[in-house]
Amino acid sequence: MSGRPTIHDVAAAAGVSVSTVSKAVNGRYGISSETTQRVLQVVEELGYESSLIASSMRSRRTGVIGVLVADFEPFSAEILKGVAAALHESRYDLLAYSGSRQNNSAGWERRSLSRLSGTLIDGAILVTPTVIGVTADVPIVAVDPHTGRADLPTVESDSFGGALLATRYLIELGHRRIAFVAGRPDLRSSNLRDAGYRRALEEAGIPFDPALVRVGLYEKEIARETATSLLSSPDRPTAVFAANDLSAIATIQTAAELGLDVPGDLSVVGFDDVPEAARLNPPLTTVRQPMQSIGASAAELLIGLMAGETPARTHITLPTRLVRRATTGPPPPAPSR
């Protein structure tokens, strides 16, 4: 036999009709248990798999959960790991999907859902969707949506509390000129991190200085540009809180290029705790958001919705915590006059 085995190959090998193979594979009545076992044994020997689309047309179920992302970057990768772990003992398979964004990035989830729902997936998890007023033929859960809570069930982390912890820690170390490399202004969690930073300054009686704030958009190259601007100024900050780890790592790399020691001359705190944070030299102090737990919670919530259950909570916020490593310390001594 050459190529992928077909249902006709299974029928011939098992000595039964194609309809009998279909009944055995899909668990339908009308054939004996002995025949079912013989067909399934041939299925295993030949490596035959029925088409997901054909299966969904028959039963309206595919047994697949889709995780839809705008891009495969560290945050979405960790979310995927959490979803996969939650589905490991379930009957569901995982499909990770990132559609084309060449025309317009906004509304990518609508286009992806229209292609997948009802034919390839039984439910969807949208990671950082740009819009949440979406409709589909399947249940949906949103992770860290741009605009926050709405009619969709959502799972996110405590961005405000995490930013508050990070900035308070830098203040406790003695820093007063604390810069902030912000994320994307269109993302609610990014704005909450900005608000947490400002609240910590206000609590400590430190005036907010807009000259110490730059927008890094969560992108490494843009963060490098903002870090160069901040660290090249005559009255540069002694500490930087970055809204994500990629921006924090870019800041540390830029500081090294400018001849600044971390943490001797500059303290840096990130947000996320992606795997690269612990492997950095020096290891990055950061706010850990439980990304894999977010993915697992989204999967569990979605499975319940797919089963027709009413969830106890439709909006879940998981706690964040500060992870102290080696990129933070007291500010350098003030130069003598």
XYZ file of C-alpha atoms in Angstrom:
337
model
C 0.000 0.000 0.000
C 1.395 3.451 -0.896
C 0.317 6.804 0.487
C -2.067 7.489 3.342
C -4.432 4.575 4.099
C -8.095 5.171 3.282
C -11.328 3.814 4.680
C -11.495 1.525 1.627
C -8.092 0.034 2.553
C -9.351 -0.683 6.070
C -12.534 -2.302 4.742
C -10.571 -4.555 2.382
C -8.079 -5.618 5.072
C -10.805 -6.338 7.606
C -13.086 -8.066 5.102
C -16.038 -5.772 5.780
C -17.903 -2.975 4.000
C -16.973 0.693 4.140
C -20.164 1.446 6.107
C -19.142 -1.160 8.718
C -15.748 0.523 9.104
C -17.493 3.882 9.570
C -19.774 2.430 12.263
C -16.852 0.827 14.105
C -14.649 3.936 14.021
C -17.463 6.224 15.177
C -18.859 3.867 17.828
C -22.256 3.336 16.231
C -24.687 0.515 16.755
C -25.447 -2.234 14.249
C -22.290 -4.359 14.277
C -21.028 -6.984 16.693
C -18.314 -6.291 19.247
C -16.091 -8.874 17.529
C -16.378 -7.056 14.205
C -15.709 -3.725 15.902
C -12.557 -5.087 17.522
C -11.339 -6.563 14.219
C -11.884 -3.275 12.389
C -10.183 -1.216 15.111
C -7.211 -3.578 15.089
C -6.826 -3.062 11.332
C -7.223 0.690 11.833
C -4.326 0.637 14.289
C -2.165 -1.594 12.102
C -2.649 0.570 9.029
C -2.457 3.891 10.870
C -5.778 5.039 9.444
C -7.269 8.281 10.771
C -10.653 9.551 9.697
C -10.929 13.114 8.446
C -11.745 15.688 11.125
C -13.948 17.577 8.694
C -15.810 14.440 7.636
C -16.236 13.453 11.267
C -17.593 16.875 12.195
C -20.079 16.769 9.311
C -21.460 13.511 10.691
C -21.473 14.208 14.433
C -20.996 17.996 14.663
C -18.023 17.213 16.940
C -14.317 17.092 16.129
C -12.809 16.563 19.577
C -10.459 19.508 18.948
C -9.991 22.725 20.934
C -8.448 25.643 19.066
C -6.053 28.141 20.630
C -6.027 31.209 18.394
C -3.117 33.640 18.702
C -2.047 36.752 16.831
C 1.614 35.696 16.997
C 3.660 32.872 18.486
C 5.738 34.799 21.049
C 6.843 33.934 24.640
C 3.524 34.805 26.299
C 1.331 32.838 23.880
C 3.811 29.938 23.945
C 3.448 29.618 27.722
C -0.354 29.861 27.447
C -0.256 26.999 24.936
C 1.796 24.875 27.351
C -0.832 25.397 30.042
C -3.698 24.508 27.719
C -1.863 21.387 26.533
C -1.249 20.263 30.128
C -4.925 20.706 31.012
C -6.023 18.713 27.960
C -3.497 15.916 28.483
C -5.924 13.632 30.310
C -8.995 14.778 28.396
C -10.453 13.473 25.154
C -9.646 16.708 23.355
C -6.823 17.425 20.936
C -5.203 20.863 20.683
C -4.952 22.976 17.535
C -2.728 26.095 17.731
C -3.613 28.566 14.990
C -2.286 31.942 13.862
C -4.004 33.387 10.818
C -2.715 35.842 8.238
C -2.530 39.456 9.418
C -1.133 41.037 6.264
C -4.115 43.287 5.631
C -5.076 44.461 9.112
C -4.134 43.114 12.515
C -7.329 44.271 14.242
C -10.123 41.726 14.140
C -7.863 38.772 13.358
C -9.899 36.579 15.707
C -13.088 37.047 13.686
C -11.372 35.853 10.528
C -9.789 32.880 12.305
C -13.037 31.822 13.971
C -14.946 31.984 10.696
C -12.452 29.531 9.182
C -12.299 27.075 12.058
C -15.505 27.041 14.079
C -18.103 24.451 13.218
C -15.770 22.385 11.028
C -12.390 21.943 12.733
C -12.851 22.900 16.398
C -15.451 22.391 19.121
C -14.328 25.393 21.174
C -11.823 28.252 21.036
C -9.421 30.062 23.354
C -8.514 33.523 22.042
C -5.161 34.829 23.326
C -5.074 38.654 23.687
C -7.903 39.218 21.218
C -8.274 42.729 19.796
C -12.055 42.524 19.944
C -14.291 40.427 22.135
C -17.661 41.193 20.565
C -17.333 38.056 18.478
C -19.854 35.363 17.663
C -19.170 31.812 16.622
C -20.781 28.416 16.434
C -18.625 27.204 19.332
C -17.987 28.302 22.954
C -15.175 30.850 23.388
C -12.896 31.913 26.255
C -10.664 34.998 25.993
C -7.208 35.238 27.607
C -6.009 38.759 28.472
C -8.393 40.530 26.062
C -7.453 44.022 24.879
C -10.509 45.762 26.261
C -11.002 43.670 29.384
C -14.108 41.928 30.591
C -17.191 41.833 28.416
C -19.704 39.222 27.357
C -17.053 36.529 26.811
C -15.647 34.466 29.693
C -12.120 35.742 30.394
C -8.940 34.670 32.196
C -6.148 37.107 33.024
C -3.574 37.920 35.706
C -3.435 40.791 38.200
C -1.449 43.285 36.123
C -2.163 46.247 38.413
C -1.074 44.373 41.547
C 2.051 43.036 39.856
C 3.163 46.496 38.728
C 2.488 47.815 42.214
C 4.742 45.111 43.704
C 7.562 45.795 41.226
C 7.608 49.554 41.707
C 7.255 49.321 45.486
C 10.248 46.990 45.567
C 12.404 49.457 43.647
C 11.303 52.234 46.009
C 12.168 50.063 49.035
C 15.667 49.612 47.576
C 16.044 53.391 47.658
C 15.302 54.350 44.051
C 13.515 57.611 43.304
C 14.135 58.072 39.575
C 12.257 55.022 38.310
C 11.506 54.836 34.609
C 8.688 52.842 33.062
C 8.849 51.148 29.650
C 5.157 50.735 28.874
C 3.486 48.126 26.710
C 0.795 48.490 24.077
C -1.640 51.330 24.835
C -4.514 49.375 23.242
C -4.174 46.509 25.742
C -6.037 46.777 29.044
C -3.447 44.777 30.995
C -0.732 47.150 29.767
C -2.693 50.151 31.026
C -3.171 48.434 34.384
C 0.609 48.024 34.695
C 0.986 51.734 34.003
C -1.614 52.458 36.708
C 0.159 50.195 39.223
C 3.465 51.984 38.572
C 1.860 55.386 39.143
C 0.038 54.255 42.285
C 3.290 53.054 43.885
C 4.960 56.397 43.144
C 1.977 58.240 44.605
C 2.035 56.115 47.773
C 5.716 56.967 48.282
C 5.219 60.673 47.642
C 7.350 60.570 44.464
C 6.038 62.943 41.776
C 5.169 61.303 38.491
C 7.618 62.438 35.796
C 6.384 61.884 32.219
C 9.993 62.228 31.013
C 10.688 58.847 32.636
C 8.008 57.009 30.654
C 8.508 55.484 27.224
C 6.246 53.221 25.136
C 7.985 49.978 24.172
C 4.907 48.255 22.681
C 6.133 44.917 24.139
C 8.548 44.677 21.176
C 12.269 44.136 21.708
C 13.632 46.460 19.018
C 11.343 49.324 19.982
C 12.247 48.773 23.644
C 15.939 49.056 22.727
C 15.265 52.446 21.170
C 13.339 53.647 24.213
C 16.063 52.346 26.553
C 18.740 54.183 24.566
C 16.728 57.391 24.901
C 16.241 56.933 28.658
C 19.764 55.850 29.535
C 21.531 58.426 27.373
C 19.881 61.399 29.080
C 21.993 63.499 31.464
C 19.632 62.833 34.364
C 19.069 59.168 33.600
C 16.985 56.909 35.847
C 18.584 54.609 38.422
C 15.925 51.941 37.838
C 13.626 50.771 35.049
C 10.388 48.827 35.373
C 9.483 47.289 32.015
C 5.952 46.104 31.230
C 7.220 42.784 29.879
C 10.380 40.682 30.056
C 11.352 41.207 26.419
C 11.477 44.963 27.054
C 13.431 44.429 30.283
C 15.979 42.218 28.507
C 16.337 44.819 25.737
C 16.948 47.472 28.407
C 19.692 45.394 30.042
C 21.378 44.758 26.695
C 21.251 48.468 25.872
C 22.677 49.369 29.284
C 25.630 47.035 28.658
C 26.278 48.661 25.282
C 26.331 52.058 27.009
C 28.827 50.831 29.601
C 26.351 50.683 32.489
C 26.489 47.879 35.040
C 23.318 46.044 36.055
C 22.505 46.262 38.926
C 25.430 48.498 40.042
C 24.452 51.483 37.876
C 20.924 50.488 36.927
C 18.273 48.189 38.395
C 15.802 46.531 36.027
C 12.527 44.701 36.716
C 10.442 42.930 34.067
C 6.974 41.394 33.919
C 5.906 37.864 32.861
C 8.770 35.578 33.981
C 9.265 33.933 30.613
C 11.853 31.099 30.607
C 14.539 33.437 29.220
C 14.304 35.634 32.342
C 15.947 33.058 34.626
C 18.609 32.205 32.025
C 19.714 35.792 31.524
C 23.126 36.882 32.831
C 22.443 38.319 35.357
C 19.067 36.602 35.940
C 16.167 39.016 35.654
C 14.112 40.229 38.596
C 10.539 40.147 37.352
C 6.855 39.867 38.157
C 5.652 36.343 37.543
C 2.254 35.995 36.027
C 1.159 32.354 36.033
C 0.972 32.027 32.261
C 0.641 28.253 32.164
C -2.005 28.392 34.908
C -3.862 30.999 32.848
C -3.851 28.591 29.896
C -4.971 25.684 32.059
C -7.773 27.734 33.652
C -8.972 28.845 30.223
C -9.030 25.223 29.016
C -10.956 24.031 32.082
C -13.449 26.873 31.739
C -13.935 26.103 28.046
C -14.431 22.367 28.604
C -17.177 23.175 31.101
C -18.878 25.523 28.650
C -18.680 22.895 25.910
C -20.376 20.427 28.245
C -23.245 22.870 28.772
C -22.240 23.739 32.341
C -22.747 27.148 33.941
C -19.354 28.194 35.360
C -19.100 29.460 38.936
C -17.007 32.373 37.621
C -16.886 33.720 34.107
C -14.102 36.272 34.760
C -11.006 34.821 36.419
C -8.048 36.923 37.646
C -5.001 35.008 38.862
C -2.462 36.551 41.283
C 1.008 37.737 40.337
C 4.148 37.741 42.486
C 7.566 39.358 42.493
C 10.546 37.095 41.762
C 13.735 38.697 43.118
C 16.841 37.830 41.136
C 20.087 39.605 40.294
C 19.167 42.680 38.209
C 18.082 44.838 41.156
C 19.959 46.531 43.984
C 20.285 49.895 45.748
C 20.823 52.964 43.567
C 24.418 54.044 42.911
C 25.865 56.738 45.229
C 25.097 60.265 44.123
C 28.133 61.912 42.477
C 30.005 64.290 44.728
C 29.751 67.940 43.861
